[in-house]
mmCIF file of N, CA, C and O in Angstrom:
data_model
loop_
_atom_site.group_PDB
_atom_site.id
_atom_site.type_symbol
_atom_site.label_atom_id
_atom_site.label_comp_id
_atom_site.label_asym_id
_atom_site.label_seq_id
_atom_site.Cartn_x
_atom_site.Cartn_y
_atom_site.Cartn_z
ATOM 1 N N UNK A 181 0.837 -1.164 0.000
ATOM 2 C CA UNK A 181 0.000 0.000 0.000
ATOM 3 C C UNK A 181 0.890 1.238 0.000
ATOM 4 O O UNK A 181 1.882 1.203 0.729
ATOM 5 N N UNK A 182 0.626 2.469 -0.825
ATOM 6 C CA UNK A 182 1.350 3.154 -1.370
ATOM 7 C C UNK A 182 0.796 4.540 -0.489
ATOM 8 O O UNK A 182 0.151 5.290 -1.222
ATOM 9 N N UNK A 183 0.929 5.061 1.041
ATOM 10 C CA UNK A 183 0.148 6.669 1.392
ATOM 11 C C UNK A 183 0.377 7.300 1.403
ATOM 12 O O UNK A 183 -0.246 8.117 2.082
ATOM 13 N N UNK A 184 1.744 7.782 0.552
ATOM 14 C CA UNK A 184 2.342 8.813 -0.178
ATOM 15 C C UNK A 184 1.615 9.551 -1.589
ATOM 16 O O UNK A 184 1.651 8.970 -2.674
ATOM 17 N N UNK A 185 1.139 10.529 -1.463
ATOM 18 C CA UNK A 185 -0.148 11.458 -2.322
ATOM 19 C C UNK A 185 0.990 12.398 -3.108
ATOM 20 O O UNK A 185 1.677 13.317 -2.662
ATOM 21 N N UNK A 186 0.919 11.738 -4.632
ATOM 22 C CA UNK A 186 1.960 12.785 -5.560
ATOM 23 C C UNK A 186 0.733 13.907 -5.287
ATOM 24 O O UNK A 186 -0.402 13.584 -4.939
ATOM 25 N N UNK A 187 1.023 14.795 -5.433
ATOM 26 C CA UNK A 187 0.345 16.359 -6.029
ATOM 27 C C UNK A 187 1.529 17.168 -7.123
ATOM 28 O O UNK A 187 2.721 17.392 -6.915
ATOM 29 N N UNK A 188 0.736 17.468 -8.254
ATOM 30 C CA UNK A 188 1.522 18.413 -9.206
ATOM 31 C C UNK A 188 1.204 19.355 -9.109
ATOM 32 O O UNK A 188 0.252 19.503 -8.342
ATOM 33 N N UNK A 189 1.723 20.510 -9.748
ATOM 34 C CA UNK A 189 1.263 21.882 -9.523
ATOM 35 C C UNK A 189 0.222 22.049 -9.406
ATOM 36 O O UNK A 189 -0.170 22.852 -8.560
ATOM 37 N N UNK A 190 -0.701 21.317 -10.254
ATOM 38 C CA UNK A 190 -2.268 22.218 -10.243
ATOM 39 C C UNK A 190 -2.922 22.121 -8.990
ATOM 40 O O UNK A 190 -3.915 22.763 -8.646
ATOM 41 N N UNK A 191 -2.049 20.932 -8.060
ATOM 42 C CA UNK A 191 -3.148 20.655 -7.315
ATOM 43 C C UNK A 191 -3.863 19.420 -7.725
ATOM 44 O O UNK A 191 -4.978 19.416 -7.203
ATOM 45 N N UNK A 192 -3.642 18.318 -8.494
ATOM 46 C CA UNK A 192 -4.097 17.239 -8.867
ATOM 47 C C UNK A 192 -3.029 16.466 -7.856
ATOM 48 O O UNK A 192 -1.972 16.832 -7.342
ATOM 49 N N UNK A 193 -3.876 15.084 -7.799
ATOM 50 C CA UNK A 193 -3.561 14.302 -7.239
ATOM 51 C C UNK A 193 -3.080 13.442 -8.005
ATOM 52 O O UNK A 193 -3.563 13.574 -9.129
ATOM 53 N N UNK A 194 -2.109 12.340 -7.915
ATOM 54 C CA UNK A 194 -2.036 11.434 -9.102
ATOM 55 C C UNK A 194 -2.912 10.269 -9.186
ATOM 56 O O UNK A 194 -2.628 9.278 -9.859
ATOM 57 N N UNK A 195 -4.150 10.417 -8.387
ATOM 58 C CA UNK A 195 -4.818 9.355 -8.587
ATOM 59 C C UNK A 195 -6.410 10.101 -9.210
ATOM 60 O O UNK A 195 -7.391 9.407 -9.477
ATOM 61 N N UNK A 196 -6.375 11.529 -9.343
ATOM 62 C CA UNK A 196 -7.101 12.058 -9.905
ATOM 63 C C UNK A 196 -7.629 12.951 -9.265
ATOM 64 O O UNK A 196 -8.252 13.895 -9.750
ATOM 65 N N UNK A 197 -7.348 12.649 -7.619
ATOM 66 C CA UNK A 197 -8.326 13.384 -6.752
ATOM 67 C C UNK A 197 -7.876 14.637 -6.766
ATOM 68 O O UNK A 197 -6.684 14.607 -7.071
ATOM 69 N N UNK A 198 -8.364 16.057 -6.529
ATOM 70 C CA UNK A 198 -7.918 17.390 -6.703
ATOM 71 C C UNK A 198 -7.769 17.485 -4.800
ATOM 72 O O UNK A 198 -8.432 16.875 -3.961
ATOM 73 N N UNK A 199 -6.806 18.346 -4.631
ATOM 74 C CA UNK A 199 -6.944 19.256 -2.977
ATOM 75 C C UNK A 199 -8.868 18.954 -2.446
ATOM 76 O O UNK A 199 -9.445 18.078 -1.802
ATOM 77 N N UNK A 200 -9.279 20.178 -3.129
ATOM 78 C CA UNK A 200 -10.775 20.306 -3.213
ATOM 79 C C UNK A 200 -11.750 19.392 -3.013
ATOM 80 O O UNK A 200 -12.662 19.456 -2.189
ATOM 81 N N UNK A 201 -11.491 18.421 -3.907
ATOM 82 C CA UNK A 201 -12.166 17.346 -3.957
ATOM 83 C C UNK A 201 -12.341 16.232 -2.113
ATOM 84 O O UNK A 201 -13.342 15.683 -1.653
ATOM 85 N N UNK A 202 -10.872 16.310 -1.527
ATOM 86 C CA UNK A 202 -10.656 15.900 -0.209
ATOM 87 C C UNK A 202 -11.067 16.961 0.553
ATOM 88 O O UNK A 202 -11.690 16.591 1.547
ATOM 89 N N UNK A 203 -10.924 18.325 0.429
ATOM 90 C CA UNK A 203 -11.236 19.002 1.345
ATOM 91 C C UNK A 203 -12.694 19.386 1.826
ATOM 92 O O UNK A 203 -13.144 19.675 2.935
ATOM 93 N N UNK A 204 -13.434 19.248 0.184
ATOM 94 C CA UNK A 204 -15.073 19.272 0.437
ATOM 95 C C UNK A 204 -15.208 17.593 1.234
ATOM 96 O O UNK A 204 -16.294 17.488 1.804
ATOM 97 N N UNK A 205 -14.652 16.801 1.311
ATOM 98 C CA UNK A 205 -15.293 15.389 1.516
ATOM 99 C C UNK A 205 -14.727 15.511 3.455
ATOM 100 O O UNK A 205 -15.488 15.216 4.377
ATOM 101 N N UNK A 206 -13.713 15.854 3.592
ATOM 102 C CA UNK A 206 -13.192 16.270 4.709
ATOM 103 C C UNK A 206 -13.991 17.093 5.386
ATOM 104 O O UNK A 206 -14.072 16.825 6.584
ATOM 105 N N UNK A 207 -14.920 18.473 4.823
ATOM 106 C CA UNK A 207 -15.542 19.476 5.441
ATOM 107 C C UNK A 207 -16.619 18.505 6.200
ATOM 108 O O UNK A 207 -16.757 18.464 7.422
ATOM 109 N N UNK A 208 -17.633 17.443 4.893
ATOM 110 C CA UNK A 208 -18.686 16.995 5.212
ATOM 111 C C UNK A 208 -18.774 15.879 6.430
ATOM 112 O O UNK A 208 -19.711 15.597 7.177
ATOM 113 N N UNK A 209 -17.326 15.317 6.329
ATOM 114 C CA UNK A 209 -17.452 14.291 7.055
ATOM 115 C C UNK A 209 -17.236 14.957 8.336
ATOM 116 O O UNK A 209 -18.004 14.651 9.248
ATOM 117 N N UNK A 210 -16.306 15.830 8.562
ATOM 118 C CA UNK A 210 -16.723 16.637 9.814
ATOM 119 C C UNK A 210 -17.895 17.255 10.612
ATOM 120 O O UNK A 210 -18.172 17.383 11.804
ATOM 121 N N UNK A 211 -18.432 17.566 9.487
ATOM 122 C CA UNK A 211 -19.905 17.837 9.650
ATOM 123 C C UNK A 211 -20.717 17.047 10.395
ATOM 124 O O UNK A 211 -21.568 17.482 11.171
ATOM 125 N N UNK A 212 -20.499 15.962 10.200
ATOM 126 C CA UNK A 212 -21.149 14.305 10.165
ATOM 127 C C UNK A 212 -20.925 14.065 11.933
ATOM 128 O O UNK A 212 -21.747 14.113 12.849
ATOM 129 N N UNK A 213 -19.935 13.883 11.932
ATOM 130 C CA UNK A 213 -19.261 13.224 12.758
ATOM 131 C C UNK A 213 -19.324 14.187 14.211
ATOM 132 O O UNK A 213 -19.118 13.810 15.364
ATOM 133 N N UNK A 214 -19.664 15.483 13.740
ATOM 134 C CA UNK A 214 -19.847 16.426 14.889
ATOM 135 C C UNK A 214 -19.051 16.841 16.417
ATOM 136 O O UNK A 214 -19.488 16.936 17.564
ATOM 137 N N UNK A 215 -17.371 17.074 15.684
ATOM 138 C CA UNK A 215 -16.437 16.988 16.903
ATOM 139 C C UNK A 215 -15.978 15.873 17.648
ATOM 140 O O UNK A 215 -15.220 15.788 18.614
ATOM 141 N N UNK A 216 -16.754 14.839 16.831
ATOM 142 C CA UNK A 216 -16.060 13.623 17.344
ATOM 143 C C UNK A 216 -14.666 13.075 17.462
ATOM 144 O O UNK A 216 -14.151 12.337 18.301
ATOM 145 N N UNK A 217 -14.167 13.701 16.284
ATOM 146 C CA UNK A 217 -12.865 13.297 15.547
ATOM 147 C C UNK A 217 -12.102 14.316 15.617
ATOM 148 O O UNK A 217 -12.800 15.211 16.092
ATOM 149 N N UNK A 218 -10.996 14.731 15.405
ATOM 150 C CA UNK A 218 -10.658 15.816 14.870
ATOM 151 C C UNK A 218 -10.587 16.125 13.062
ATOM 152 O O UNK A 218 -10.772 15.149 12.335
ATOM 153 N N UNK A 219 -10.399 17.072 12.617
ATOM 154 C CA UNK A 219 -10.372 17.052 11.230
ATOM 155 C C UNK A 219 -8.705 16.304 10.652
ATOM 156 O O UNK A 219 -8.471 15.705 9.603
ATOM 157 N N UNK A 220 -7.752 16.645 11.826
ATOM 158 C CA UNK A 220 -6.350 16.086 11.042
ATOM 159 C C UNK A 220 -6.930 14.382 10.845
ATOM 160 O O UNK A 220 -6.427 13.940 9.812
ATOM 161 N N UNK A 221 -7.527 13.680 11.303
ATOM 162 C CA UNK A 221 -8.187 12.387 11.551
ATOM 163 C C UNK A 221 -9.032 12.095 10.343
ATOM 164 O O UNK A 221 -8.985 11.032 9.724
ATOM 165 N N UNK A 222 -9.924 13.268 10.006
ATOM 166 C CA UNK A 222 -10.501 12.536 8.702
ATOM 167 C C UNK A 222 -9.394 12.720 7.484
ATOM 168 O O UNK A 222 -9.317 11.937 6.537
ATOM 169 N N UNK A 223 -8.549 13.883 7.662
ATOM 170 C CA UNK A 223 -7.829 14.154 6.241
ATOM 171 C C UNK A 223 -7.291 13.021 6.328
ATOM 172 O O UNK A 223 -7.571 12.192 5.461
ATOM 173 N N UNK A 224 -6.272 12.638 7.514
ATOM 174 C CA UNK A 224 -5.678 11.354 7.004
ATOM 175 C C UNK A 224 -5.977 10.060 6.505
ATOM 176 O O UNK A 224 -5.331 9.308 5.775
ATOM 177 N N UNK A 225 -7.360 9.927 7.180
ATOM 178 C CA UNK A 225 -8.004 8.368 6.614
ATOM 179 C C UNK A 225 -8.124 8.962 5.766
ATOM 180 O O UNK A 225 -7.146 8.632 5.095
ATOM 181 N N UNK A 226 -8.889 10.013 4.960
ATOM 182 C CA UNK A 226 -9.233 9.900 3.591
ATOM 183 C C UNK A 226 -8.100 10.034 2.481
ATOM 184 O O UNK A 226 -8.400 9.884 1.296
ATOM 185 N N UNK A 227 -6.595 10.362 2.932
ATOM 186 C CA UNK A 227 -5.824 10.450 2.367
ATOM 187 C C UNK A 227 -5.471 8.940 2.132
ATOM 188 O O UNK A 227 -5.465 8.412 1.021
ATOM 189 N N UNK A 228 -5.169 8.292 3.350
ATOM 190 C CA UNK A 228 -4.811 7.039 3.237
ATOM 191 C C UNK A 228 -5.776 5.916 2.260
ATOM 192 O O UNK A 228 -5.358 5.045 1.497
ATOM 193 N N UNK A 229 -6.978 6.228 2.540
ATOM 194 C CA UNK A 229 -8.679 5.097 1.560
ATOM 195 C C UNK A 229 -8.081 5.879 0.175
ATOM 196 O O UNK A 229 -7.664 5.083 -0.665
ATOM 197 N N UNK A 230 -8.007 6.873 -0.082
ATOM 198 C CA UNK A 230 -7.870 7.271 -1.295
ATOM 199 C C UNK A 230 -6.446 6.476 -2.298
ATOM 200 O O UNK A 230 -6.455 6.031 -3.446
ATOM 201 N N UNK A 231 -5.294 6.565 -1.239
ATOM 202 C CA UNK A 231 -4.347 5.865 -1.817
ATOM 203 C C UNK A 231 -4.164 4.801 -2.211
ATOM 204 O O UNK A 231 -3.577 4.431 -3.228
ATOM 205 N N UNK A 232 -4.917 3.946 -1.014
ATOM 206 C CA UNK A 232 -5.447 2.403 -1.542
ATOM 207 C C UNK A 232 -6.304 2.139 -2.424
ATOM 208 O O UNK A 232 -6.496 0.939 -2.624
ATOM 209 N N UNK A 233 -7.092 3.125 -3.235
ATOM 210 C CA UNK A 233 -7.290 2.966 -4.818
ATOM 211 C C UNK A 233 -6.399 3.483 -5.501
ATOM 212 O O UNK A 233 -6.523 2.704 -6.446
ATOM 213 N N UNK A 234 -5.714 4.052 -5.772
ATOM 214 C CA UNK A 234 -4.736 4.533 -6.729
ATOM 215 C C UNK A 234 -4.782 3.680 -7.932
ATOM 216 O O UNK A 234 -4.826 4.128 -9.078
ATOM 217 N N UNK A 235 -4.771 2.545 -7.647
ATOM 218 C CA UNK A 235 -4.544 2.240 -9.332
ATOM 219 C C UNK A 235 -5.700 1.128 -9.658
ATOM 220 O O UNK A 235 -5.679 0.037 -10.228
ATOM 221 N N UNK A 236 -6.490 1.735 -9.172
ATOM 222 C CA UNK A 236 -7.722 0.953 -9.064
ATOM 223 C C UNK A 236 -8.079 1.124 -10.755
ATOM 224 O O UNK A 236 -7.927 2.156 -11.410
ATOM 225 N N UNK A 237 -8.560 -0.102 -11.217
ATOM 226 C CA UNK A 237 -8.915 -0.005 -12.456
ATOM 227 C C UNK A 237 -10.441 0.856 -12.888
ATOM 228 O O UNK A 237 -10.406 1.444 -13.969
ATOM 229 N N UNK A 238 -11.420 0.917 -12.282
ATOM 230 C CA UNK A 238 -12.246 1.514 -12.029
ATOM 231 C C UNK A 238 -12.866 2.392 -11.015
ATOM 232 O O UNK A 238 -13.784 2.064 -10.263
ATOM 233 N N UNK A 239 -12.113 3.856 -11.083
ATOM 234 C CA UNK A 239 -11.950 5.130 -10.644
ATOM 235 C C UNK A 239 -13.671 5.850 -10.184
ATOM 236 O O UNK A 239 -13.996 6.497 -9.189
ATOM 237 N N UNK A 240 -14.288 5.510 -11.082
ATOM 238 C CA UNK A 240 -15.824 6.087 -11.075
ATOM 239 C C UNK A 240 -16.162 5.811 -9.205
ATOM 240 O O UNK A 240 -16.549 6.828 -8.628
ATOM 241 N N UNK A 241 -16.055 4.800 -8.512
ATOM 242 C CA UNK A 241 -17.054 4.330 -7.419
ATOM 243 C C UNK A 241 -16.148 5.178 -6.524
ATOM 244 O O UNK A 241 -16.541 6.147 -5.874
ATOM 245 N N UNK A 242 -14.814 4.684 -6.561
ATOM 246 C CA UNK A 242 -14.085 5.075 -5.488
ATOM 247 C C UNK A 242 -14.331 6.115 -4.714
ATOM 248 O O UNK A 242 -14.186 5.700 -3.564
ATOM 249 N N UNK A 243 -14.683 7.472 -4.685
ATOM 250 C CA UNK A 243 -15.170 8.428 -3.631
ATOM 251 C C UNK A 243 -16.197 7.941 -2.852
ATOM 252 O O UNK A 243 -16.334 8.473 -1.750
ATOM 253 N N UNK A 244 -17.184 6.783 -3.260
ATOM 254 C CA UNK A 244 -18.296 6.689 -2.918
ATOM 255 C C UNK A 244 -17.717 5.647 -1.699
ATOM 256 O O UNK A 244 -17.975 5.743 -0.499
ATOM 257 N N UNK A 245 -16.621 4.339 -2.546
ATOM 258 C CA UNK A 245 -16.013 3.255 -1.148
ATOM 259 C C UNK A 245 -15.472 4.362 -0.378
ATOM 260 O O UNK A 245 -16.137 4.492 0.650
ATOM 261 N N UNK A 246 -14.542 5.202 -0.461
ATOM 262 C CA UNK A 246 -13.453 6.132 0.295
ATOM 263 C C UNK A 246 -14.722 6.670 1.432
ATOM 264 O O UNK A 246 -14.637 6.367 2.622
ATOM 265 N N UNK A 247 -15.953 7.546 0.858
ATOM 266 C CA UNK A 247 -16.773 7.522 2.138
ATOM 267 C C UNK A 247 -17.085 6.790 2.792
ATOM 268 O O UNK A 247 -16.793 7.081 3.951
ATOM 269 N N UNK A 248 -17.597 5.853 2.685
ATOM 270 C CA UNK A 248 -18.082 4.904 3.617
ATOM 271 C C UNK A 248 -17.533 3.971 3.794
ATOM 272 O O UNK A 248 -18.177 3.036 4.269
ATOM 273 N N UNK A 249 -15.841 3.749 3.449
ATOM 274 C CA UNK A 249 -15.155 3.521 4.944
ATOM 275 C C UNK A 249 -14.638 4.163 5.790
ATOM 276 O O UNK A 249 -14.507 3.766 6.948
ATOM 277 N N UNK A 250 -14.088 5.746 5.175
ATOM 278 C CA UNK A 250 -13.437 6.952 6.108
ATOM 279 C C UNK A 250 -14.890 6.706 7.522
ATOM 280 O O UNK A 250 -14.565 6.074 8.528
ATOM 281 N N UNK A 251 -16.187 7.191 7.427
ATOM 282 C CA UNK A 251 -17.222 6.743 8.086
ATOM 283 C C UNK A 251 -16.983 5.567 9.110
ATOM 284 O O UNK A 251 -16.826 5.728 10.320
ATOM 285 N N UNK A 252 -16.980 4.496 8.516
ATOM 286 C CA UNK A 252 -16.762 3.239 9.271
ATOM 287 C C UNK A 252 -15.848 3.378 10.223
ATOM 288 O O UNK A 252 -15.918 3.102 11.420
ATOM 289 N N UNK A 253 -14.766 3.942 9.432
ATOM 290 C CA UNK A 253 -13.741 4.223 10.345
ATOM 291 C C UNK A 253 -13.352 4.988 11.483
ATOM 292 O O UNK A 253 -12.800 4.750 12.557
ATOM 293 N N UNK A 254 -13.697 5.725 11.051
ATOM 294 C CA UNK A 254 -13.579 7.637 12.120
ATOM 295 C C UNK A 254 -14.851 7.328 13.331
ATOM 296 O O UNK A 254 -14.702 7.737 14.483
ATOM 297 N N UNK A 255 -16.054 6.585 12.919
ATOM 298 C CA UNK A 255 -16.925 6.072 14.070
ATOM 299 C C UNK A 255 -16.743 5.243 15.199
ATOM 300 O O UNK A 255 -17.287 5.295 16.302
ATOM 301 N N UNK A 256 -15.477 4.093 14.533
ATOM 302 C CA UNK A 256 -14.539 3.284 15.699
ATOM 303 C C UNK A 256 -13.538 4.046 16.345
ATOM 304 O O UNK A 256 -12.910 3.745 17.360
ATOM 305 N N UNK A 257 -13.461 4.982 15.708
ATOM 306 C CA UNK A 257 -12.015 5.904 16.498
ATOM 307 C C UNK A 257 -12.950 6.913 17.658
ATOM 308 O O UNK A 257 -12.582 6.975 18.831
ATOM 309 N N UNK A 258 -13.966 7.537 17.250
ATOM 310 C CA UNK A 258 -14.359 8.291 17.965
ATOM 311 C C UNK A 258 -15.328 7.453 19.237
ATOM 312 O O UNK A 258 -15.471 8.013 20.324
ATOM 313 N N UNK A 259 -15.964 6.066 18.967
ATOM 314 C CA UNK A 259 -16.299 5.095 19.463
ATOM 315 C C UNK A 259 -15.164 4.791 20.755
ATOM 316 O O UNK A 259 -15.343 4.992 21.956
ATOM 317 N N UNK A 260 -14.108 4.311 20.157
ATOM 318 C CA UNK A 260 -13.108 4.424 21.125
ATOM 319 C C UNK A 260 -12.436 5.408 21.773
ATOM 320 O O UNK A 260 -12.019 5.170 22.907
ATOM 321 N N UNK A 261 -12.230 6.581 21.221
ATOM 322 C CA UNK A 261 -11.946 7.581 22.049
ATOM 323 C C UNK A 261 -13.002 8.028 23.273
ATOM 324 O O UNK A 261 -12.535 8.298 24.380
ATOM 325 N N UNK A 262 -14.425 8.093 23.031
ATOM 326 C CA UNK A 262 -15.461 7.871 24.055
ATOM 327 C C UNK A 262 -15.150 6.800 25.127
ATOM 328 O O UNK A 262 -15.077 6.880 26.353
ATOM 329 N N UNK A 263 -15.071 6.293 24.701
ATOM 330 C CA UNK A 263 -14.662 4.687 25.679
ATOM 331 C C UNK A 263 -13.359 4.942 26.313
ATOM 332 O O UNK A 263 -13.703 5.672 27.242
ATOM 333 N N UNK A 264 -12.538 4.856 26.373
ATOM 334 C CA UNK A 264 -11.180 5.647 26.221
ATOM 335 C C UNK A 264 -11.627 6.742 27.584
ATOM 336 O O UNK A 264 -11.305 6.540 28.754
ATOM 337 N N UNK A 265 -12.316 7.741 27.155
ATOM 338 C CA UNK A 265 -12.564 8.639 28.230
ATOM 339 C C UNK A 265 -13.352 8.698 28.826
ATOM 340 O O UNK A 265 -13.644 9.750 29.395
ATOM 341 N N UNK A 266 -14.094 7.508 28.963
ATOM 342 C CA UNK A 266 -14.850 7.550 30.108
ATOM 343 C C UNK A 266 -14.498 6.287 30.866
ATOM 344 O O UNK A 266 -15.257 6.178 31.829
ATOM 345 N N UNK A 267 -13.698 5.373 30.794
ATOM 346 C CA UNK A 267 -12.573 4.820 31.424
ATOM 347 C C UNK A 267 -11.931 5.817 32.304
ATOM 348 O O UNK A 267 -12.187 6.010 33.493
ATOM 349 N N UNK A 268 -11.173 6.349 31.660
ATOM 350 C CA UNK A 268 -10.357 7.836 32.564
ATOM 351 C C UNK A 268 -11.031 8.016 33.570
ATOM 352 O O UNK A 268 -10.609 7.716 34.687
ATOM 353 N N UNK A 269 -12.520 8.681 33.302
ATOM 354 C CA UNK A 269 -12.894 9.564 34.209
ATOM 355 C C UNK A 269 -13.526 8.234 35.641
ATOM 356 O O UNK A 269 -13.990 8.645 36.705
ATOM 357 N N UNK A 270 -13.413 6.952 35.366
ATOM 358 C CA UNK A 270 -14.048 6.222 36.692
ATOM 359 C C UNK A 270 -13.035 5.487 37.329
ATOM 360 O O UNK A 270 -13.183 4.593 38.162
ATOM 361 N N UNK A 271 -11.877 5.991 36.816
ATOM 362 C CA UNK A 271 -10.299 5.499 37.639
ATOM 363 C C UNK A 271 -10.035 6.573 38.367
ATOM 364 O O UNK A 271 -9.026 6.609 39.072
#
């Protein structure tokens, strides 16, 4: 698995994705998730789901898998970070 993200000047990604393109998907999932997470947390899963298509032969779905596992994902983290701190607080 490759989670090193070429970017060329324009701002393209080499797997097609633009800045923009992560940063609107980043805004929403924050949105979503409602302070659960932090935002450095979704950029990176979605940086990382994104890389693991890279050379995916069929490009069309991929934003759609990349959401809904960034989702899956960021819900076990914030799942566990809840858990996590409320452990803390009965020690």
């Amino acid at each position: 698995m490759n989670e090193s993200v070429l970017i060329d000047e324009s701002g393209i990604q080499a797997n097609g994705r633009s800045d923009s393109d992560i940063q609107a998907m980043t805004e929403e999932l924050c949105r979503e998730m409602q302070g659960t997470v932090s935002r450095v947390a979704v950029e990176r899963t979605l940086t990382t789901l994104f890389a693991r298509y890279e050379d995916a032969p069929v490009q069309l779905f991929v934003p759609i898998l990349v959401r809904r596992q960034a989702k899956d994902l960021l819900r076990k983290l914030a799942a566990e970070a809840s858990a996590a701190n409320i452990a803390g607080q009965l020690s």
